[in-house]
Coordinates of C-alpha atoms and ligand atoms in Angstrom, one line a residue:
M1 CA 43.7 19.0 29.9
T2 CA 42.1 21.9 28.0
K3 CA 40.0 24.5 29.6
T4 CA 36.6 24.9 28.0
E5 CA 34.2 27.9 28.3
G6 CA 30.5 28.3 27.8
Y7 CA 29.5 24.7 27.5
L8 CA 28.6 24.3 31.2
D9 CA 26.5 27.5 31.7
H10 CA 23.3 25.7 32.7
A11 CA 22.8 26.0 36.5
I12 CA 22.6 22.2 36.9
F13 CA 26.3 21.7 36.4
K14 CA 27.4 23.9 39.3
L15 CA 24.8 22.4 41.4
V16 CA 25.9 18.8 40.6
G17 CA 29.5 19.9 41.2
S18 CA 28.9 21.4 44.7
T19 CA 26.6 18.5 45.7
A20 CA 29.3 16.0 44.7
R21 CA 31.8 17.8 46.8
E22 CA 29.6 17.7 49.8
L23 CA 29.2 14.0 49.3
G24 CA 32.9 13.6 48.9
V25 CA 32.7 12.2 45.4
R26 CA 33.9 13.4 41.9
A27 CA 31.4 13.9 39.1
F28 CA 31.9 14.5 35.4
V29 CA 29.7 15.2 32.4
I30 CA 30.5 12.5 29.9
G31 CA 29.7 11.1 26.4
G32 CA 27.3 12.6 23.8
Y33 CA 26.8 15.9 25.5
V34 CA 30.5 16.6 25.6
R35 CA 30.9 15.5 22.0
D36 CA 28.0 17.6 20.8
C37 CA 29.3 20.7 22.6
F38 CA 32.4 20.6 20.4
L39 CA 30.3 19.9 17.3
G40 CA 28.0 22.8 18.2
I41 CA 25.0 20.5 18.1
P42 CA 22.3 21.3 20.8
N43 CA 21.8 18.3 23.1
D44 CA 19.4 18.2 26.1
D45 CA 20.5 14.8 27.2
I46 CA 23.2 15.1 29.8
D47 CA 25.0 12.1 31.2
I48 CA 26.8 12.5 34.5
V49 CA 29.3 9.9 35.7
V50 CA 30.1 9.7 39.4
E51 CA 33.0 8.1 41.2
G52 CA 30.6 6.7 43.7
S53 CA 26.8 6.2 43.7
G54 CA 25.0 7.9 40.8
I55 CA 21.7 7.4 42.5
A56 CA 22.8 9.0 45.8
L57 CA 24.1 12.0 44.0
A58 CA 21.0 12.4 41.9
E59 CA 18.8 12.2 45.0
A60 CA 20.9 14.8 46.8
V61 CA 20.8 17.1 43.8
A62 CA 17.0 16.6 43.4
A63 CA 16.5 17.4 47.2
K64 CA 18.3 20.7 46.7
C65 CA 16.5 22.0 43.6
G66 CA 13.2 20.3 43.9
A67 CA 13.5 18.4 40.6
K68 CA 11.8 15.1 39.9
V69 CA 14.0 12.1 40.0
S70 CA 13.4 8.6 38.8
V71 CA 15.6 5.8 40.1
F72 CA 16.4 2.6 38.2
R73 CA 18.0 0.5 40.9
N74 CA 18.6 -2.5 38.6
F75 CA 20.8 -0.4 36.4
G76 CA 22.3 1.7 39.2
T77 CA 21.1 4.9 37.4
A78 CA 18.9 7.8 38.2
M79 CA 17.2 10.3 35.9
L80 CA 16.6 13.8 36.9
K81 CA 14.4 16.3 35.0
Y82 CA 15.2 19.9 35.6
K83 CA 14.5 23.1 33.7
G84 CA 14.0 21.5 30.3
I85 CA 16.9 19.1 30.4
E86 CA 17.2 15.4 31.3
V87 CA 20.2 14.4 33.4
E88 CA 21.2 10.8 33.8
F89 CA 23.4 9.9 36.7
V90 CA 25.5 6.7 36.8
G91 CA 28.3 5.4 39.0
A92 CA 31.7 5.0 37.2
R93 CA 32.1 1.4 36.2
R94 CA 34.7 -1.1 35.2
E95 CA 33.4 -3.9 33.0
S96 CA 34.4 -7.3 31.9
Y97 CA 32.4 -9.3 29.4
D98 CA 31.2 -12.9 29.1
R99 CA 31.3 -14.0 25.4
S100 CA 27.8 -15.3 25.3
S101 CA 25.9 -12.1 25.9
R102 CA 25.9 -8.4 25.9
K103 CA 25.6 -8.5 29.7
P104 CA 28.9 -7.4 31.2
V105 CA 30.1 -8.1 34.7
V106 CA 30.1 -4.6 36.2
E107 CA 32.1 -3.3 39.2
D108 CA 32.6 0.1 40.6
G109 CA 35.5 1.9 39.0
T110 CA 37.2 5.2 38.4
L111 CA 36.5 7.8 35.7
E112 CA 39.4 6.4 33.6
E113 CA 38.1 2.9 33.9
D114 CA 34.7 4.1 32.9
Q115 CA 36.0 6.0 29.9
L116 CA 37.8 2.8 28.7
R117 CA 34.5 1.0 28.4
R118 CA 33.0 3.7 26.2
D119 CA 32.4 2.9 22.6
F120 CA 34.4 5.6 20.7
T121 CA 37.1 8.1 21.5
I122 CA 34.7 11.0 20.6
N123 CA 32.1 9.5 23.0
A124 CA 34.6 9.0 25.9
M125 CA 35.4 12.7 26.7
A126 CA 34.4 14.2 30.0
F127 CA 34.1 17.6 31.6
S128 CA 35.2 17.9 35.2
L129 CA 32.6 19.4 37.6
Q130 CA 35.0 19.7 40.5
E131 CA 35.5 23.2 41.8
D132 CA 39.2 23.4 41.3
D133 CA 39.2 22.5 37.6
F134 CA 35.5 23.1 36.7
G135 CA 35.0 22.6 32.9
A136 CA 38.4 20.9 32.3
L137 CA 38.2 18.4 29.5
V138 CA 39.3 14.9 30.4
D139 CA 40.2 13.2 27.1
P140 CA 42.6 10.3 27.6
F141 CA 42.2 8.8 24.1
G142 CA 42.4 11.9 21.9
G143 CA 38.7 12.3 21.3
I144 CA 39.1 16.0 20.5
K145 CA 41.7 15.2 17.8
D146 CA 39.5 12.5 16.3
L147 CA 36.5 14.9 16.4
A148 CA 38.5 17.5 14.5
A149 CA 39.7 14.9 12.0
G150 CA 36.2 13.4 11.6
I151 CA 37.3 9.9 12.7
I152 CA 35.4 7.1 14.5
R153 CA 37.9 5.0 16.6
T154 CA 37.5 2.8 19.6
P155 CA 39.5 3.5 22.8
L156 CA 40.5 -0.2 23.1
D157 CA 41.3 -2.8 20.5
P158 CA 38.3 -2.7 18.1
E159 CA 38.0 -6.4 17.8
Q160 CA 37.6 -6.7 21.6
T161 CA 35.3 -3.7 21.7
Y162 CA 33.0 -5.1 19.1
S163 CA 33.1 -8.6 20.3
D164 CA 32.2 -7.4 23.9
D165 CA 29.2 -5.5 22.6
P166 CA 28.4 -5.9 18.9
L167 CA 25.8 -3.1 19.0
R168 CA 28.8 -0.8 18.9
M169 CA 29.4 -1.8 15.2
L170 CA 26.0 -0.4 14.3
R171 CA 26.6 2.7 16.5
A172 CA 29.9 3.3 14.7
I173 CA 28.1 3.3 11.4
R174 CA 25.3 5.4 12.7
F175 CA 27.7 8.1 14.0
A176 CA 29.8 8.0 10.9
T177 CA 26.7 8.5 8.8
R178 CA 25.2 11.2 10.9
L179 CA 28.3 13.2 11.4
G180 CA 29.9 12.5 8.0
F181 CA 32.9 10.9 9.7
N182 CA 35.2 8.0 8.6
I183 CA 35.6 4.8 10.6
V184 CA 39.3 4.0 10.8
P185 CA 40.3 1.1 8.6
E186 CA 41.4 -1.2 11.5
S187 CA 37.9 -0.7 13.0
L188 CA 36.2 -1.6 9.7
D189 CA 38.4 -4.7 9.4
A190 CA 37.5 -5.7 12.9
M191 CA 33.8 -5.3 12.0
K192 CA 34.3 -7.7 9.1
R193 CA 35.7 -10.3 11.5
M194 CA 33.1 -9.7 14.2
A195 CA 30.0 -9.4 12.0
G196 CA 28.8 -12.8 13.2
R197 CA 28.6 -11.5 16.8
L198 CA 25.5 -9.6 15.9
K199 CA 23.6 -12.8 16.6
I200 CA 23.7 -12.1 20.3
L201 CA 21.8 -8.8 19.8
S202 CA 18.0 -8.6 20.0
R203 CA 16.4 -7.6 16.8
E204 CA 14.8 -4.7 18.7
R205 CA 18.2 -3.2 19.4
I206 CA 19.2 -3.6 15.8
V207 CA 16.1 -2.0 14.5
E208 CA 16.5 0.9 16.9
E209 CA 19.8 1.7 15.3
L210 CA 18.4 1.1 11.8
D211 CA 15.7 3.6 12.5
K212 CA 18.2 6.2 13.6
M213 CA 20.3 5.5 10.4
L214 CA 17.2 5.9 8.3
L215 CA 16.6 9.3 9.8
T216 CA 20.0 10.7 8.9
K217 CA 20.5 13.1 5.9
K218 CA 22.2 10.4 3.8
P219 CA 21.1 7.0 4.9
S220 CA 22.7 5.3 1.9
T221 CA 26.1 5.7 3.7
A222 CA 25.0 3.6 6.6
F223 CA 23.7 0.8 4.3
R224 CA 26.8 0.8 2.2
L225 CA 29.0 0.5 5.3
M226 CA 26.8 -2.3 6.8
D227 CA 27.0 -4.1 3.5
Q228 CA 30.8 -3.7 3.1
T229 CA 31.4 -5.0 6.6
G230 CA 29.0 -8.0 6.3
L231 CA 26.7 -6.7 9.0
L232 CA 23.7 -6.3 6.7
E233 CA 23.8 -9.9 5.7
Q234 CA 23.4 -10.9 9.4
F235 CA 19.9 -9.5 9.8
F236 CA 18.7 -8.2 6.4
P237 CA 19.6 -10.8 3.7
E238 CA 16.7 -9.6 1.5
L239 CA 18.5 -6.3 1.0
V240 CA 21.8 -7.9 0.2
R241 CA 20.0 -10.0 -2.5
L242 CA 19.3 -6.8 -4.4
K243 CA 23.0 -6.5 -5.2
G244 CA 24.6 -7.2 -8.5
T245 CA 23.6 -7.3 -12.1
E246 CA 23.4 -10.0 -14.7
T247 CA 24.1 -9.9 -18.4
V248 CA 22.6 -12.1 -21.1
D249 CA 23.0 -11.5 -24.8
G250 CA 24.9 -8.4 -23.9
K251 CA 21.9 -6.9 -22.0
G252 CA 22.3 -6.0 -18.4
H253 CA 19.9 -4.6 -15.8
K254 CA 19.9 -1.9 -13.2
E255 CA 21.9 -2.6 -10.1
N256 CA 19.1 -2.7 -7.6
F257 CA 21.0 -2.2 -4.4
S258 CA 22.6 1.1 -5.5
H259 CA 19.3 2.1 -7.0
T260 CA 17.4 1.5 -3.8
L261 CA 19.9 3.5 -1.8
E262 CA 19.7 6.3 -4.3
V263 CA 15.9 6.3 -4.0
L264 CA 16.2 6.4 -0.2
D265 CA 18.5 9.4 -0.3
N266 CA 16.2 11.1 -2.8
V267 CA 13.2 10.6 -0.6
V268 CA 15.1 12.3 2.3
L269 CA 16.1 15.2 0.0
F270 CA 12.6 15.6 -1.5
E271 CA 10.9 15.6 1.9
Q272 CA 13.3 18.3 3.0
E273 CA 12.7 20.4 -0.2
A274 CA 9.0 20.1 0.4
G275 CA 9.4 21.4 4.0
R276 CA 8.2 18.2 5.5
E277 CA 9.4 16.5 8.7
P278 CA 11.3 13.2 7.9
N279 CA 8.8 10.4 7.9
L280 CA 10.6 7.2 9.1
W281 CA 8.0 5.0 7.5
L282 CA 8.3 6.6 4.2
H283 CA 12.1 5.9 4.5
W284 CA 11.3 2.3 5.2
A285 CA 9.0 2.2 2.1
A286 CA 11.9 3.6 0.0
L287 CA 14.3 0.9 1.4
L288 CA 11.8 -1.9 0.6
H289 CA 10.2 -0.5 -2.6
D290 CA 12.1 -2.9 -4.9
I291 CA 12.6 -5.8 -2.4
G292 CA 10.5 -8.1 -4.7
K293 CA 12.8 -7.6 -7.7
P294 CA 15.2 -10.5 -7.2
V295 CA 12.3 -13.0 -7.0
S296 CA 10.5 -11.4 -10.0
K297 CA 13.5 -11.2 -12.3
R298 CA 13.1 -12.8 -15.7
Y299 CA 15.0 -12.7 -19.0
S300 CA 13.4 -13.1 -22.3
P301 CA 15.2 -12.5 -25.7
S302 CA 12.4 -10.3 -26.9
L303 CA 11.8 -8.2 -23.8
G304 CA 15.2 -8.3 -22.2
W305 CA 15.1 -8.1 -18.3
T306 CA 11.8 -7.7 -16.7
F307 CA 10.6 -7.6 -13.0
H308 CA 6.9 -8.0 -13.7
G309 CA 4.8 -8.0 -10.5
H310 CA 7.7 -7.1 -8.3
E311 CA 5.6 -4.6 -6.5
V312 CA 3.1 -7.3 -5.6
V313 CA 5.8 -9.7 -4.5
G314 CA 7.5 -6.9 -2.6
A315 CA 4.3 -5.9 -0.8
R316 CA 3.9 -9.6 0.3
M317 CA 7.4 -9.6 1.6
V318 CA 6.9 -6.5 3.8
P319 CA 5.1 -8.3 6.7
Q320 CA 7.7 -11.2 6.6
I321 CA 10.5 -8.7 6.8
F322 CA 8.9 -6.8 9.6
K323 CA 8.3 -10.1 11.4
S324 CA 11.9 -11.2 11.0
L325 CA 13.1 -7.9 12.5
K326 CA 10.5 -8.2 15.3
M327 CA 8.9 -4.9 14.2
P328 CA 5.2 -4.5 15.1
L329 CA 2.8 -5.6 12.4
N330 CA 0.6 -2.6 12.8
E331 CA -0.7 0.3 10.7
K332 CA 2.9 1.5 10.0
M333 CA 3.6 -1.8 8.4
K334 CA 0.4 -1.6 6.4
Y335 CA 1.4 1.9 5.2
V336 CA 4.8 0.6 4.0
Q337 CA 3.1 -2.3 2.3
K338 CA 0.7 0.0 0.6
L339 CA 3.4 2.3 -0.7
V340 CA 5.5 -0.7 -2.0
A341 CA 2.4 -2.1 -3.7
L342 CA 1.5 1.3 -5.4
H343 CA 5.0 2.6 -6.1
L344 CA 4.8 2.1 -9.9
R345 CA 1.3 3.5 -10.3
P346 CA 2.1 7.3 -10.6
I347 CA 4.9 6.8 -13.0
A348 CA 2.8 4.5 -15.2
L349 CA 0.5 7.4 -15.7
V350 CA 3.4 9.3 -17.3
D351 CA 3.6 7.1 -20.3
D352 CA -0.1 6.5 -20.8
Q353 CA -2.7 8.9 -22.0
V354 CA -3.5 10.3 -18.5
T355 CA -7.2 9.7 -18.2
D356 CA -9.2 11.1 -15.4
S357 CA -10.4 7.7 -14.4
A358 CA -6.8 6.4 -14.0
V359 CA -6.0 9.4 -11.8
R360 CA -9.2 8.9 -9.8
R361 CA -8.3 5.2 -9.2
L362 CA -4.9 6.1 -8.0
L363 CA -6.2 8.8 -5.7
F364 CA -8.7 6.3 -4.4
D365 CA -6.2 3.6 -3.8
A366 CA -3.6 5.9 -2.2
G367 CA -6.1 7.9 -0.2
E368 CA -4.4 10.2 2.3
D369 CA -1.0 8.8 1.5
I370 CA -1.0 10.1 -2.0
E371 CA 1.6 12.8 -1.3
D372 CA 4.0 10.3 0.3
L373 CA 3.5 8.0 -2.7
M374 CA 4.3 10.9 -5.1
I375 CA 7.5 11.6 -3.2
L376 CA 8.5 8.0 -3.4
C377 CA 7.7 7.7 -7.0
N378 CA 9.5 10.9 -8.0
A379 CA 12.5 9.6 -6.0
D380 CA 12.3 6.4 -7.9
I381 CA 13.2 8.2 -11.1
T382 CA 16.9 7.4 -11.4
S383 CA 19.1 6.7 -14.4
K384 CA 22.6 7.2 -15.5
N385 CA 21.2 9.4 -18.3
P386 CA 20.5 12.9 -16.9
A387 CA 18.4 13.8 -20.0
K388 CA 16.1 10.8 -19.4
V389 CA 15.7 11.8 -15.7
A390 CA 14.9 15.3 -16.6
R391 CA 12.3 14.3 -19.2
L392 CA 10.6 11.8 -16.8
R393 CA 10.6 14.4 -14.0
R394 CA 8.9 16.9 -16.3
N395 CA 6.3 14.5 -17.2
F396 CA 5.9 13.5 -13.6
E397 CA 5.0 17.1 -12.9
L398 CA 2.3 16.9 -15.4
V399 CA 0.8 13.9 -13.7
K400 CA 0.9 15.9 -10.4
E401 CA -1.0 18.8 -12.0
K402 CA -3.5 16.5 -13.5
M403 CA -4.0 14.9 -10.1
A404 CA -4.5 18.2 -8.4
E405 CA -7.1 19.1 -11.1
V406 CA -9.0 15.8 -10.7
E407 CA -8.9 16.0 -7.0
A408 CA -10.2 19.6 -6.9
K409 CA -13.1 18.5 -9.2
D410 CA -14.0 15.1 -7.8
E411 CA -12.6 14.9 -4.2
I412 CA -11.6 11.3 -4.4
R413 CA -8.7 11.4 -1.9
N414 CA -10.8 10.8 1.2
W415 CA -13.6 9.3 -0.7
K416 CA -16.6 7.9 1.1
N417 CA -19.3 6.2 -0.8
P418 CA -22.2 8.6 -0.9
I419 CA -24.5 5.6 -0.6
S420 CA -24.5 3.7 2.7
G421 CA -25.6 0.2 3.5
D422 CA -28.2 1.6 5.9
Y423 CA -29.7 3.8 3.3
I424 CA -30.1 0.9 0.8
M425 CA -31.7 -1.3 3.4
E426 CA -34.1 1.4 4.5
L427 CA -35.0 2.4 0.9
F428 CA -35.8 -1.1 -0.3
G429 CA -36.9 -2.5 3.1
I430 CA -34.4 -5.3 3.0
E431 CA -32.2 -7.1 5.6
P432 CA -28.4 -7.2 5.4
C433 CA -27.4 -9.3 2.3
N434 CA -24.8 -9.5 -0.5
T435 CA -26.8 -7.3 -2.8
I436 CA -26.1 -4.3 -0.6
G437 CA -22.4 -4.7 -1.1
Q438 CA -22.8 -5.2 -4.8
L439 CA -24.8 -2.0 -5.2
K440 CA -22.3 0.0 -3.3
E441 CA -19.5 -1.5 -5.4
M442 CA -21.3 -0.5 -8.6
V443 CA -21.6 3.0 -7.4
K444 CA -17.9 3.2 -6.5
E445 CA -16.9 1.8 -9.9
A446 CA -19.2 4.2 -11.8
I447 CA -17.8 7.2 -9.9
L448 CA -14.1 6.2 -10.3
D449 CA -14.7 5.5 -14.0
G450 CA -16.4 8.8 -14.4
V451 CA -19.7 7.3 -15.5
I452 CA -21.4 9.5 -13.0
P453 CA -20.2 12.5 -10.9
N454 CA -19.2 12.1 -7.3
T455 CA -22.5 13.4 -5.8
F456 CA -25.3 11.8 -3.7
E457 CA -27.9 12.7 -6.3
A458 CA -26.1 11.0 -9.2
A459 CA -25.1 8.1 -7.1
D460 CA -28.7 7.6 -5.8
A461 CA -30.3 7.7 -9.2
F462 CA -27.6 5.3 -10.6
M463 CA -28.1 2.9 -7.7
R464 CA -31.9 2.9 -8.0
E465 CA -31.5 2.0 -11.7
R466 CA -29.1 -0.9 -11.0
A467 CA -31.4 -2.1 -8.2
A468 CA -34.4 -2.1 -10.5
E469 CA -32.5 -4.4 -12.8
L470 CA -32.2 -6.8 -9.9
G471 CA -35.9 -6.5 -9.2
L472 CA -35.6 -4.2 -6.2
Y473 CA -37.9 -1.2 -5.9
P474 CA -38.3 1.4 -3.1
H475 CA -40.9 0.2 -0.6
D476 CA -43.5 2.5 0.9
Ligands
ATP1 P1 22.9 10.2 20.9 O1 23.0 11.6 20.4 O2 22.5 9.3 19.8 O3 22.1 10.1 22.1 P2 25.0 9.5 22.6 O4 26.5 9.4 22.4 O5 24.5 10.3 23.7 O6 24.4 9.8 21.2 P3 23.7 7.4 24.0 O7 23.2 6.1 23.5 O8 22.8 8.3 24.6 O9 24.6 8.0 22.8 O10 24.9 7.0 25.0 C1 25.5 7.9 25.9 C2 27.0 7.5 26.0 O11 27.1 6.2 26.6 C3 27.8 7.5 24.7 O12 28.2 8.8 24.4 C4 28.9 6.5 25.1 O13 29.9 7.2 25.8 C5 28.2 5.5 26.0 N1 27.6 4.4 25.3 C6 26.4 4.2 24.8 N2 26.2 3.0 24.3 C7 27.4 2.4 24.4 C8 27.8 1.0 24.1 N3 27.0 0.2 23.5 N4 29.1 0.7 24.4 C9 29.9 1.6 25.0 N5 29.6 2.8 25.3 C10 28.3 3.2 25.1
MG2 MG1 22.5 10.5 24.4

């Protein structure tokens, strides 16, 4: 046991220790908090394991300090909020598993038994809160050593560990990605054999892990590991289909899986460079931006490989994928779908003569998500040829400047039609009908094409002329 200083300064630890003593039980800090202490990562989530009732200890501690406590009897846990931290109490358990589910048979146990059922050695360390050895590290599996070496390892046989609870495979990959650690080879091998066990997990649990992976600094690592171990195939076959490249007449095409992962990492980097908070949904959009490519792939001797319309096919696949992962089909899904659909538009402007109207149309279609789209599109510039990337990025900057110019002039981004349906009905004394929509559409097109400026006066005059052609005149 190693003595540790400074990690247990918060008043709660002494209080839990002395209260446990009064109740005649032993209590320990365990898991993520202990790990993060040694990594120097701040963590406000404290897990306390008690050799006895976690709920009874939590209630006794709460009674002393006047903190709020929530009790979850079904789980045998209690959560206490105190001076900005959350402390979860649970009784030490011993577990045995039934093969058909993640639901273990749980019995009361000792600290050692509880540590044995933890997922990784680095997550199984505990600090004693007993008076006589307060702060002593209890580390039966060499978590400290693995932490120093940057290794993810299970305390028990990995195959058994992953079979018992397959979520641990995804957790291993998530921790490896977040911390930049390596999963030991025998653990990776066990994952390959146990990949099929993922089927007992709910999609919601899987997606929770995916989201956390997507929010790491280098999400590509997680997706590569999930692919290599065969986990990805279990719940995300559409991504696996991006893999590989074909050659015909000596012509190959981009390897779309690696490309997608590069784009994903780029998005994370560019967000950071722009001083933005990571946007999970932008990361999802990066992950799915080329998802329509395998279906759209064609070869012709004259054009070589093409993926025409892959953004349209991809956008159509987004709701299907969300549905298969049991993710809500809400406005976040629509946002991802929109970015997938539009992801080629900004870069297309690079090669064209950038006309104001093309820029206005893009601003109109992207609306308030234009900046996110620009990050995605810039991230999408990848090539083995650095000179080509540099040239495209430079041109891309020109598109951005042009966009800022047009936006400053025409304010299309949050565009509202200056002509409303009510106004048209009142002006011509007519009831709701198709003509109203047609007139509004003509105004919109004229503004986006730059036929008239984006002002009420111009729009009103234009609309009156078009109405006159339809035989409509203002009534008095
Ligand atoms: P994070 O920073 O992501 O919260 P954490 O290690 O605290 O990391 P939690 O999910 O909060 O992760 O779990 C707390 C602790 O419970 C872990 O450190 C680990 O000891 C244990 N644990 C969590 N999930 C599992 C699991 N599926 N199997 C075994 N032990 C687990
Ligand atoms: Mg935690």
